[in-house]
PDB file of C-alpha atoms in Angstrom:
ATOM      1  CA  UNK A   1     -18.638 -14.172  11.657  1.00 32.00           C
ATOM      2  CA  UNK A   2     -16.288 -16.127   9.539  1.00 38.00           C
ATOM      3  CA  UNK A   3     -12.707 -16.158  10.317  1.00 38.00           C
ATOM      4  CA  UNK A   4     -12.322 -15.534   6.330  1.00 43.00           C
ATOM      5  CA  UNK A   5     -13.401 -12.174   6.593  1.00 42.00           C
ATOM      6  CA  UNK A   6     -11.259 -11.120   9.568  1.00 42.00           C
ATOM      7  CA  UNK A   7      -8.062 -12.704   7.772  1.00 48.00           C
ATOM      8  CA  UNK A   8      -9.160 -11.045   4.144  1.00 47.00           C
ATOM      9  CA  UNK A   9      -9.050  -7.459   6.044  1.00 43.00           C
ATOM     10  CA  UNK A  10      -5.845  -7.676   8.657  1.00 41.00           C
ATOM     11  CA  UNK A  11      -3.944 -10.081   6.322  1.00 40.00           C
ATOM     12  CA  UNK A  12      -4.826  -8.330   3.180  1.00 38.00           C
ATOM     13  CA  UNK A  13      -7.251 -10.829   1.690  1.00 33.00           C
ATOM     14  CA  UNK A  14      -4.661 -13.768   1.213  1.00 33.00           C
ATOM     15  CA  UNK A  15      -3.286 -11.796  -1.348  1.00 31.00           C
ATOM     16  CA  UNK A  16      -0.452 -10.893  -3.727  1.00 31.00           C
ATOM     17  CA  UNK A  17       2.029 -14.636 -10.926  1.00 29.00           C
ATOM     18  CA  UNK A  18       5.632 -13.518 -11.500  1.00 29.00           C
ATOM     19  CA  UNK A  19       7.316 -10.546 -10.414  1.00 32.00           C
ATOM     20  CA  UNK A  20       7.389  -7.564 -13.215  1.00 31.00           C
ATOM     21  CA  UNK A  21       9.927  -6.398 -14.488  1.00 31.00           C
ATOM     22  CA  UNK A  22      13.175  -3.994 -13.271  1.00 30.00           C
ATOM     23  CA  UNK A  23      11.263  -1.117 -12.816  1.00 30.00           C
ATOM     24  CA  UNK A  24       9.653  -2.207 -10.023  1.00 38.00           C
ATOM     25  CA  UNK A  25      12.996  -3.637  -8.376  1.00 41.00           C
ATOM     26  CA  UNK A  26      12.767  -4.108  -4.539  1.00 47.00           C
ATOM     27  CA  UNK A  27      15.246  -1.077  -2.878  1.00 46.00           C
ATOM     28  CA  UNK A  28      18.566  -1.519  -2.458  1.00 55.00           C
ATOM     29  CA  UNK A  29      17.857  -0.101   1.700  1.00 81.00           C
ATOM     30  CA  UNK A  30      14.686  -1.979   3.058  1.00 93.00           C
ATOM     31  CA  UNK A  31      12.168   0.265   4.480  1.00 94.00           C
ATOM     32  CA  UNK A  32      11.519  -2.020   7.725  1.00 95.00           C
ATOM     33  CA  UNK A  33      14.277  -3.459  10.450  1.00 94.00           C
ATOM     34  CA  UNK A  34      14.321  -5.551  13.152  1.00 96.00           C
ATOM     35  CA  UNK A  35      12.682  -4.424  16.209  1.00 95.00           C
ATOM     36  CA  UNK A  36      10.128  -2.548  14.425  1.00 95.00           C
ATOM     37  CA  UNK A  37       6.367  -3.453  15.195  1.00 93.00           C
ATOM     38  CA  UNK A  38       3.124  -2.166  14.150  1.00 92.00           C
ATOM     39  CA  UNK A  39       0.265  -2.597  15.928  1.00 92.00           C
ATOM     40  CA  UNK A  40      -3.303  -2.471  14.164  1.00 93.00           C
ATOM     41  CA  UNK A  41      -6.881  -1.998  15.515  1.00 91.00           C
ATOM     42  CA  UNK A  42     -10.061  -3.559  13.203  1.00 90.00           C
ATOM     43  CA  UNK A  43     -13.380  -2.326  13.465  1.00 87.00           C
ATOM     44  CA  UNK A  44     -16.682  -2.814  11.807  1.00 82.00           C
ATOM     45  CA  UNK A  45     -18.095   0.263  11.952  1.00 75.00           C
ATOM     46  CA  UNK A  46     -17.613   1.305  15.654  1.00 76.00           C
ATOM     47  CA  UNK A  47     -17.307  -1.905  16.870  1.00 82.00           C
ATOM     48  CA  UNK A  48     -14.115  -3.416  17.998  1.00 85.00           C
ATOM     49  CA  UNK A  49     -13.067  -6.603  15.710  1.00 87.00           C
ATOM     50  CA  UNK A  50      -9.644  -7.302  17.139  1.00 90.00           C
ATOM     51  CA  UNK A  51      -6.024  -6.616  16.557  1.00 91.00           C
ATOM     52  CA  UNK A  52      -3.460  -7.200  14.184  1.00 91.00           C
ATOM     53  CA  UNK A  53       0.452  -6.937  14.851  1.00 92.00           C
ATOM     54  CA  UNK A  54       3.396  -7.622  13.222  1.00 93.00           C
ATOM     55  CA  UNK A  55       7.227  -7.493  14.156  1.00 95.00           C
ATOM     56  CA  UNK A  56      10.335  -7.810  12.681  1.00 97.00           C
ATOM     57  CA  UNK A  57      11.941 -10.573  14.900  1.00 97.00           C
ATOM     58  CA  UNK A  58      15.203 -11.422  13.590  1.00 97.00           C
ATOM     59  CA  UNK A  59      17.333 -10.966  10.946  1.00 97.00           C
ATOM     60  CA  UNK A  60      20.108 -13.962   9.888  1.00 97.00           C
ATOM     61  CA  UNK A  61      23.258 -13.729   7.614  1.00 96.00           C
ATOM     62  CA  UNK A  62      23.056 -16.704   4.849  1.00 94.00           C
ATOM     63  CA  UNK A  63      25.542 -17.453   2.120  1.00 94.00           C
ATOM     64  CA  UNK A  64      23.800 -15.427  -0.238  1.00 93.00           C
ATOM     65  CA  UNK A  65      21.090 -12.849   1.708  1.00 94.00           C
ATOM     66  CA  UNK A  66      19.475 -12.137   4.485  1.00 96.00           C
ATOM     67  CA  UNK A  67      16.716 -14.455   6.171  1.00 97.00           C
ATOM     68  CA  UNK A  68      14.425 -12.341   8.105  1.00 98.00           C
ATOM     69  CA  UNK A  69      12.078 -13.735  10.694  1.00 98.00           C
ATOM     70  CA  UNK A  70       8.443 -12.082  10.723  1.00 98.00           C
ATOM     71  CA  UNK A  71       5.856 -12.926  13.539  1.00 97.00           C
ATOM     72  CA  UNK A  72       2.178 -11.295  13.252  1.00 95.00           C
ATOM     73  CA  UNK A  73      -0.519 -11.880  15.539  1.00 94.00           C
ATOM     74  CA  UNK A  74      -4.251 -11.503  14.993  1.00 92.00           C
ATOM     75  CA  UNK A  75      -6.406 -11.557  17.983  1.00 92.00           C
ATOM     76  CA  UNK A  76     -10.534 -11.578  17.687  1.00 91.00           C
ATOM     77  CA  UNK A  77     -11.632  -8.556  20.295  1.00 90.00           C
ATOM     78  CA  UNK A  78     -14.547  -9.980  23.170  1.00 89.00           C
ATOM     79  CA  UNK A  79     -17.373  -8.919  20.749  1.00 87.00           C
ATOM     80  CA  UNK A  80     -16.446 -11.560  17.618  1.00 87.00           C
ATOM     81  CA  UNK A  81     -14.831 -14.190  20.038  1.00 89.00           C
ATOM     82  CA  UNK A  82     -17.996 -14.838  21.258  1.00 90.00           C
ATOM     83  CA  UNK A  83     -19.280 -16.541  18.463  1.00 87.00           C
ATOM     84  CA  UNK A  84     -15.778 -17.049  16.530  1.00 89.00           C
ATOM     85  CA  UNK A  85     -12.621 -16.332  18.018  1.00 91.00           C
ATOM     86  CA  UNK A  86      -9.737 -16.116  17.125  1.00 92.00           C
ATOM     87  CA  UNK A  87      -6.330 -15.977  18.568  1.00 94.00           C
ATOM     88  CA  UNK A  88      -3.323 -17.236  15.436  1.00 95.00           C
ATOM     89  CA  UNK A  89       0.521 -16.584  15.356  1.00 96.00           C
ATOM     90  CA  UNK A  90       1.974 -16.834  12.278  1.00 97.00           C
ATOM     91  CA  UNK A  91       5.645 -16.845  11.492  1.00 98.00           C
ATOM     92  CA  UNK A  92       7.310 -15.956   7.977  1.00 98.00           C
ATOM     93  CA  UNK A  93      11.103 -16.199   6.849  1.00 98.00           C
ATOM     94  CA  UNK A  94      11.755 -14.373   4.294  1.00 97.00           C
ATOM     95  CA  UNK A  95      15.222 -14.672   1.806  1.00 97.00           C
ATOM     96  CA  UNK A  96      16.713 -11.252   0.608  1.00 95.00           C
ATOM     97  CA  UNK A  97      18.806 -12.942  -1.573  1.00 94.00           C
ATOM     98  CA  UNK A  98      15.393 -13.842  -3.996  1.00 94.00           C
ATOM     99  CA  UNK A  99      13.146 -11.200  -2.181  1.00 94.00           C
ATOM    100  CA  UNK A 100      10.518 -14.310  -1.309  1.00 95.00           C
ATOM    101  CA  UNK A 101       9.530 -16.291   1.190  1.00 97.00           C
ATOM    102  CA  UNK A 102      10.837 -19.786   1.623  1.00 97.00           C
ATOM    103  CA  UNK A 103       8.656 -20.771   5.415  1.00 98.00           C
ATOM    104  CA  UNK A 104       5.463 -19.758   6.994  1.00 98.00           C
ATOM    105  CA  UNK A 105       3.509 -21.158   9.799  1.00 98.00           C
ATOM    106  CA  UNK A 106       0.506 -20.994  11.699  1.00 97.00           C
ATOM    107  CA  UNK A 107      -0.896 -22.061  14.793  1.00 97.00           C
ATOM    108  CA  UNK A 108      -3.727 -21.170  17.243  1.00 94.00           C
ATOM    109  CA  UNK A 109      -7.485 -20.844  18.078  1.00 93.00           C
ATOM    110  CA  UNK A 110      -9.399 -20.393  14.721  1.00 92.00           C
ATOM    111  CA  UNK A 111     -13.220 -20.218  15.058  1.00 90.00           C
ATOM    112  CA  UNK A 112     -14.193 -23.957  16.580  1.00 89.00           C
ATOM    113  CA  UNK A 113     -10.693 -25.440  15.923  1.00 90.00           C
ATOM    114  CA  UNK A 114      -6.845 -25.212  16.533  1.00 92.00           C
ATOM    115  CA  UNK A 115      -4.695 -25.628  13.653  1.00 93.00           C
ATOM    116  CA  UNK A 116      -0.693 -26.287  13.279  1.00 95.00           C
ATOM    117  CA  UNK A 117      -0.023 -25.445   9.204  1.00 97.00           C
ATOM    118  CA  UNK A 118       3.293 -25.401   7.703  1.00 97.00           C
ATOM    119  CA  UNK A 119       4.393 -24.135   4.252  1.00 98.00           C
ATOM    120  CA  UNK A 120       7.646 -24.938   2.817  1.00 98.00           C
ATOM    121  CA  UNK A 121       7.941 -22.317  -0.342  1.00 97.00           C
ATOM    122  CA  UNK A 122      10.663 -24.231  -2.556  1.00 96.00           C
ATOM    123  CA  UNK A 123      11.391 -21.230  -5.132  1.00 94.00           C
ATOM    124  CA  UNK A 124      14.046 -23.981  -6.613  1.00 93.00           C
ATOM    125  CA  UNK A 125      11.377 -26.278  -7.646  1.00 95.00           C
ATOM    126  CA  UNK A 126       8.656 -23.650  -8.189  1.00 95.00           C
ATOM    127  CA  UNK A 127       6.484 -26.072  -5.526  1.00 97.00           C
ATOM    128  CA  UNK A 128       4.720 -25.552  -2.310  1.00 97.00           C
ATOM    129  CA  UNK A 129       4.231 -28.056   0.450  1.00 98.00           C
ATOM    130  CA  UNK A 130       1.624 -27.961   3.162  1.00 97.00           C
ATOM    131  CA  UNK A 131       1.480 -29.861   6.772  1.00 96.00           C
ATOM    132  CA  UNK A 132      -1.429 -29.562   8.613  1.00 95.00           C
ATOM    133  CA  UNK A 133      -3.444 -30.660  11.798  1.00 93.00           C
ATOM    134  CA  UNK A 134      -6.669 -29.204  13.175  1.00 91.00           C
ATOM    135  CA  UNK A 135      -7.825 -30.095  16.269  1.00 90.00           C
ATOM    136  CA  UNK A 136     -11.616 -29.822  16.765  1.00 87.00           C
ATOM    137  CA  UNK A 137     -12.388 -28.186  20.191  1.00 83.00           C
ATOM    138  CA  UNK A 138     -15.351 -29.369  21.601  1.00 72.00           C
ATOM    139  CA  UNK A 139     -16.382 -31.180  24.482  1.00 59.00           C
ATOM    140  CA  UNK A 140     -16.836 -34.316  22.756  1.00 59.00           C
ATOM    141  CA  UNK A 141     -13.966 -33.825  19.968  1.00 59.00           C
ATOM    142  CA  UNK A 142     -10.228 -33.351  21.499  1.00 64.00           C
ATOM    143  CA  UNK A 143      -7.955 -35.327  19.363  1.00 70.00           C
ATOM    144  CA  UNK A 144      -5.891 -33.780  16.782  1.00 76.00           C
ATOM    145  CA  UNK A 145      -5.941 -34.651  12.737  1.00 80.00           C
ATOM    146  CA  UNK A 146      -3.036 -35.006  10.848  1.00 86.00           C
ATOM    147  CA  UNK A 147      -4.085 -33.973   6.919  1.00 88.00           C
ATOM    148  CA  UNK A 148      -1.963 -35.530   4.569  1.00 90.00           C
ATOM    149  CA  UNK A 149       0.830 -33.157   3.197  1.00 92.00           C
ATOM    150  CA  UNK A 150      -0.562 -31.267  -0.286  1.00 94.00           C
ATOM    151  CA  UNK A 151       1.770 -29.681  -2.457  1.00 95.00           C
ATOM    152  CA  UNK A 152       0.887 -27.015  -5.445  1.00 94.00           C
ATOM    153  CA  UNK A 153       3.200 -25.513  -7.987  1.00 95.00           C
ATOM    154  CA  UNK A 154       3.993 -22.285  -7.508  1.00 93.00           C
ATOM    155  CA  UNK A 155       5.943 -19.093  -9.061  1.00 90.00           C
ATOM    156  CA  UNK A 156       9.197 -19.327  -8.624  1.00 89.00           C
ATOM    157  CA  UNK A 157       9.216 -16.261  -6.190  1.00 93.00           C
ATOM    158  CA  UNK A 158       6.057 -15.977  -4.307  1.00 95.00           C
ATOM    159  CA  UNK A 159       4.942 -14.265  -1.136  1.00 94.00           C
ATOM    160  CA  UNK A 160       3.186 -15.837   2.071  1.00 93.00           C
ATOM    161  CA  UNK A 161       0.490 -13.696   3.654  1.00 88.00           C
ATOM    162  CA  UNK A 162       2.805 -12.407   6.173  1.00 93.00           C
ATOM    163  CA  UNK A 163       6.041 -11.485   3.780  1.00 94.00           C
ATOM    164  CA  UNK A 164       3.759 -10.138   1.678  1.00 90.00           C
ATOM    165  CA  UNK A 165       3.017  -7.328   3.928  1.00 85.00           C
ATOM    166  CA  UNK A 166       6.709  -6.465   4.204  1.00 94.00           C
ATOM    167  CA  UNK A 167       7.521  -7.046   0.387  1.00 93.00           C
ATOM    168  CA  UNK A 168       4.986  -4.950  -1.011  1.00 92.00           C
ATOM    169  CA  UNK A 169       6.708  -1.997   0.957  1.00 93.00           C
ATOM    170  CA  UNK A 170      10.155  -2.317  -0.762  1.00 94.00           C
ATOM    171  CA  UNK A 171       8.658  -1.863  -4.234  1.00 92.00           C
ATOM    172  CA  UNK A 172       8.415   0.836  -6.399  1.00 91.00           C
ATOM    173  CA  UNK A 173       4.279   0.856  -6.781  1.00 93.00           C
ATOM    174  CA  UNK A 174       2.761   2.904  -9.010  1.00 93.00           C
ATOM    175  CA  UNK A 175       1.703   6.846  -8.765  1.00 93.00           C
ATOM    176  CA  UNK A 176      -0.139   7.621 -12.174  1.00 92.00           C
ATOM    177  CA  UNK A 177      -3.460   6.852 -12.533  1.00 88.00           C
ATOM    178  CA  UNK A 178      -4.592   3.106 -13.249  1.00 82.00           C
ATOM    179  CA  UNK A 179      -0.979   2.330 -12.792  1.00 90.00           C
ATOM    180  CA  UNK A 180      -0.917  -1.360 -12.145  1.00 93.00           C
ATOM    181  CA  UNK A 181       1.334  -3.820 -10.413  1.00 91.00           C
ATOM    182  CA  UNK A 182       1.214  -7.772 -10.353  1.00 90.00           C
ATOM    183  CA  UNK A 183       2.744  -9.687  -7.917  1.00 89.00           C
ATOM    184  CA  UNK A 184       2.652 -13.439  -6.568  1.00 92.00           C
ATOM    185  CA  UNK A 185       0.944 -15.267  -2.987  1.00 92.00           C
ATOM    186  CA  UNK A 186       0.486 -18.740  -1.746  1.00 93.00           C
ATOM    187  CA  UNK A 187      -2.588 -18.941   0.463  1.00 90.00           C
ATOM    188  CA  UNK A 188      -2.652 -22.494   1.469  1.00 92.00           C
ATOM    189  CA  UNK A 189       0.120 -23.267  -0.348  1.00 94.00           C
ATOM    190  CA  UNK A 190      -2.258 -22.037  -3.360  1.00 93.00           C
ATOM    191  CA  UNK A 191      -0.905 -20.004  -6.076  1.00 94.00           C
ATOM    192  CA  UNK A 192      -2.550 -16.617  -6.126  1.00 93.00           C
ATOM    193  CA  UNK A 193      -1.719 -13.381  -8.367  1.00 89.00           C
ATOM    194  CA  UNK A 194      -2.664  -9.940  -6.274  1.00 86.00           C
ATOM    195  CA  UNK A 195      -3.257  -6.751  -8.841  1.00 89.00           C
ATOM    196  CA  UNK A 196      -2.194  -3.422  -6.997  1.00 91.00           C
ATOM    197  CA  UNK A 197      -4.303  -0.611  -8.367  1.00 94.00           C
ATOM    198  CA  UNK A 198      -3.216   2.847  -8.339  1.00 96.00           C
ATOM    199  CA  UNK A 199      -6.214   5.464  -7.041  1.00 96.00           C
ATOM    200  CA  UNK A 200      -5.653   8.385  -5.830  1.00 96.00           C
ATOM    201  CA  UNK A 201      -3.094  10.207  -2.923  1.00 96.00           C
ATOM    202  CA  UNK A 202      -4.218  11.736   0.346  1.00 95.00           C
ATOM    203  CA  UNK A 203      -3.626  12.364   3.787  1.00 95.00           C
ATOM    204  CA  UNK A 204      -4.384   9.317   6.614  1.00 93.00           C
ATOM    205  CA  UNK A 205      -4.298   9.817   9.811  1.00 89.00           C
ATOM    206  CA  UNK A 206      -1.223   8.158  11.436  1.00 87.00           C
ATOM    207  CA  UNK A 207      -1.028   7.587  15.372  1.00 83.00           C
ATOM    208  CA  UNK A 208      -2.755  11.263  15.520  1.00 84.00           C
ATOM    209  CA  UNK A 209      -0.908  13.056  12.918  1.00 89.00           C
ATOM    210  CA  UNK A 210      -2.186  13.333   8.889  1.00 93.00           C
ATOM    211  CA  UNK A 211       0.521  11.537   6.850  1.00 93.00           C
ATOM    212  CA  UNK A 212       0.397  11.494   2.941  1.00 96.00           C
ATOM    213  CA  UNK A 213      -0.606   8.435   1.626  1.00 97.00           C
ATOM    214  CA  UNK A 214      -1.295   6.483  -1.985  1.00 96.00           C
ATOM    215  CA  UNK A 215      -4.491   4.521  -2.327  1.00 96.00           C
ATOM    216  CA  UNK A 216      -4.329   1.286  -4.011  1.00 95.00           C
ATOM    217  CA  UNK A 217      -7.223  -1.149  -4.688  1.00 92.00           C
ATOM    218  CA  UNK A 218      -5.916  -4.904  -4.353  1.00 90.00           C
ATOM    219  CA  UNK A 219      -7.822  -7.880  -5.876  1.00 87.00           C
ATOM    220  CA  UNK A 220      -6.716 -11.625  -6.047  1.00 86.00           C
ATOM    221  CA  UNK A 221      -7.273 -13.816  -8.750  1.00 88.00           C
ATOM    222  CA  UNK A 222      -6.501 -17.986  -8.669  1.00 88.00           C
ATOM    223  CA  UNK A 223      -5.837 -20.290 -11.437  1.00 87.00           C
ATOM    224  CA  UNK A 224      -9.584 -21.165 -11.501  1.00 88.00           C
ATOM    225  CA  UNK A 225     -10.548 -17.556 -12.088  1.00 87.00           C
ATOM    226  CA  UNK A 226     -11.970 -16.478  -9.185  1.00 87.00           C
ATOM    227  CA  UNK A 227     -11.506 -13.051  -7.749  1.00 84.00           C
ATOM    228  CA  UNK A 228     -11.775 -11.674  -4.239  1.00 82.00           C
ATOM    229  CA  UNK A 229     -13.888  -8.871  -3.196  1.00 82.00           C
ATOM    230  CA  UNK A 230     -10.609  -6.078  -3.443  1.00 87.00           C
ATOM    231  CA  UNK A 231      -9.827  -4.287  -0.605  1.00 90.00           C
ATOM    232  CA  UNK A 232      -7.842  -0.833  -0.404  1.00 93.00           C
ATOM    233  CA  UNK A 233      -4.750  -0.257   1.437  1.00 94.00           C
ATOM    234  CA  UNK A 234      -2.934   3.439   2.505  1.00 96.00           C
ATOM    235  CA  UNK A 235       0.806   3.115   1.874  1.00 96.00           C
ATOM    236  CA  UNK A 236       2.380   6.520   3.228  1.00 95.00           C
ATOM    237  CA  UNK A 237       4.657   8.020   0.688  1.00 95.00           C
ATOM    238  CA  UNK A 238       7.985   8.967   3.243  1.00 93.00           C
ATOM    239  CA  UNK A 239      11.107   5.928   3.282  1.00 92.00           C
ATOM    240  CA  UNK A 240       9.309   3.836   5.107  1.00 92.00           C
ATOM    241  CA  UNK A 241       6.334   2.789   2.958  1.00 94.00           C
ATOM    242  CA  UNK A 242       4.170   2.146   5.979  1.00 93.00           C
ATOM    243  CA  UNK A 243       0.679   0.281   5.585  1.00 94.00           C
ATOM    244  CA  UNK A 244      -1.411   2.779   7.971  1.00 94.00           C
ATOM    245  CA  UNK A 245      -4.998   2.158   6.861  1.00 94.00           C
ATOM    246  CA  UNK A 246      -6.869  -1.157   5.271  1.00 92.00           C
ATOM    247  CA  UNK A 247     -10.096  -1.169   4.504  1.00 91.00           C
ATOM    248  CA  UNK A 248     -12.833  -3.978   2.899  1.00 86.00           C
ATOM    249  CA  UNK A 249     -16.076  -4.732   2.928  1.00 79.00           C
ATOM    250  CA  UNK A 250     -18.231  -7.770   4.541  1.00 71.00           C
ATOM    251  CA  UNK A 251     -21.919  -8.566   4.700  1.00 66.00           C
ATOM    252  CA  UNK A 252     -22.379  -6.065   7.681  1.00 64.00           C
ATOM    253  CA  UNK A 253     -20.730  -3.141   6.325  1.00 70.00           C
ATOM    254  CA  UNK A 254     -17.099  -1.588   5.519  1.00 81.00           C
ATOM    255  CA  UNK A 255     -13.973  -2.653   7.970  1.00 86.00           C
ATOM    256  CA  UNK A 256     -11.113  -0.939   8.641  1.00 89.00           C
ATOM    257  CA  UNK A 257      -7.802  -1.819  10.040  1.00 91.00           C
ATOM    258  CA  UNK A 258      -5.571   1.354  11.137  1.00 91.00           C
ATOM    259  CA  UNK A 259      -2.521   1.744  12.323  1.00 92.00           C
ATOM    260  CA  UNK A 260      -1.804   2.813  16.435  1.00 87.00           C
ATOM    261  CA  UNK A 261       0.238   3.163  18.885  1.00 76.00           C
ATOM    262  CA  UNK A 262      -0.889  -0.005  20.787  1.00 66.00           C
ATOM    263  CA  UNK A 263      -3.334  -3.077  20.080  1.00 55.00           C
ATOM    264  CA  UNK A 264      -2.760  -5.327  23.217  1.00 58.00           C
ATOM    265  CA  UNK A 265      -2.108  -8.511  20.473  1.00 66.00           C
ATOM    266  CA  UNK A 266       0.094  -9.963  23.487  1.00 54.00           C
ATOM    267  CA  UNK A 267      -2.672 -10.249  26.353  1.00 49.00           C
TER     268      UNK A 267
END
């Protein structure tokens, strides 16, 4: 299995190119605080893929905002880490006072190697900067390799795959039908711009209990004009905007990532 899947499904695809317009302001209260986590389950099918968690760490006064501190971790289940697995922390700060991110990181176990990335998001200079090192692990391949930093222009207020999750909850999405919504992601350090989709509203089951929900289809595009395969998300429709159900598609069938009560990410 290829990690890319996994991530596409429990990190929504590398995802989400300005911002548009007033209408679709973030709230003036956020819909998330710290201490909250959510705890996801993917399966393919009726097998077991892994977990996904996020958690609002921290939250630090600045001179103009709030920086919040975002930590997710995705963890392959026994079945995929077999032949891939996968065990990643990623950390994302997050400005309030220009509702982006300006640092993300990631480090762990990632198929056959161990990577260390770093993003600096510079909404200032509309540019993205990338550190890197991957480690091979193998018996005969231990030592770690630098990459050379890359750096990409970006919008001026973009999202990583982590703040992304959070951001797309304080906006005002849309409710009629084909309503549409464009927003901005770096996936490494890579400009993307995310279409949200309006499809339909339903009830999705949330830790046991059927919650109202809107359906949205998301697809990615990048500057070279290729698109992602989208994927749908379930945003529940009370103040807190919660993400309870994802759901995509890989070679072997549909996969779905739904919200519960635990998902054992810290093991």
């Amino acid at each position: 299995m290829n990690y890319f899947y996994l991530k596409n499904i429990i990190l929504l695809s590398g995802i989400f190119s300005a911002l548009m317009p007033a209408a679709h302001a973030v709230q003036n209260i956020l819909p998330f605080k710290v201490g909250d986590k959510d705890n996801y389950s993917v399966k393919y099918k009726f097998l077991s893929g892994g977990c996904y968690q996020s958690e609002v760490v921290s939250a630090t006064r600045t001179p103009t905002g709030t920086l919040y501190h975002f930590r997710s971790i995705a963890k392959s289940s026994a079945t995929v880490s077999a032949f891939y697995p996968i065990k990643l922390t990623f950390d994302s700060y997050w400005d309030t006072s220009i509702s982006a991110s300006s640092r993300f990181e990631m480090h762990g176990r990632d198929g056959p190697e161990h990577k260390d990335q770093i993003e600096i998001l510079s909404s200032a200079n509309k540019k993205c900067t990338m550190t890197e090192t991957v480690t091979k692990i193998s018996k005969n391949e231990l030592a770690a390799t630098p990459k050379p930093p890359v750096s990409f222009p970006m919008n001026q207020y973009s999202q990583d795959l982590v703040s992304s999750l959070y951001f797309i909850r304080t906006l005002s999405l849309p409710t009629s039908p084909a309503g549409k919504l464009s927003l901005a992601i770096v996936y490494d350090c890579e400009p993307w711009t995310l279409t949200i989709t309006y499809l339909e509203s339903e009830t999705v089951d949330v830790k046991g209990e059927d919650v109202d929900a809107n359906v949205y289809s998301l697809s990615n595009t990048n500057e070279k004009g290729e698109t992602s395969t989208p994927v749908k998300i379930w945003v529940t429709t009370d103040p807190s905007h919660t993400i309870a159900l994802i759901q995509g598609s890989i070679p072997i069938g549909k996969v779905k990532a739904r919200l519960q009560d635990t998902a054992d990410c810290d093991e």
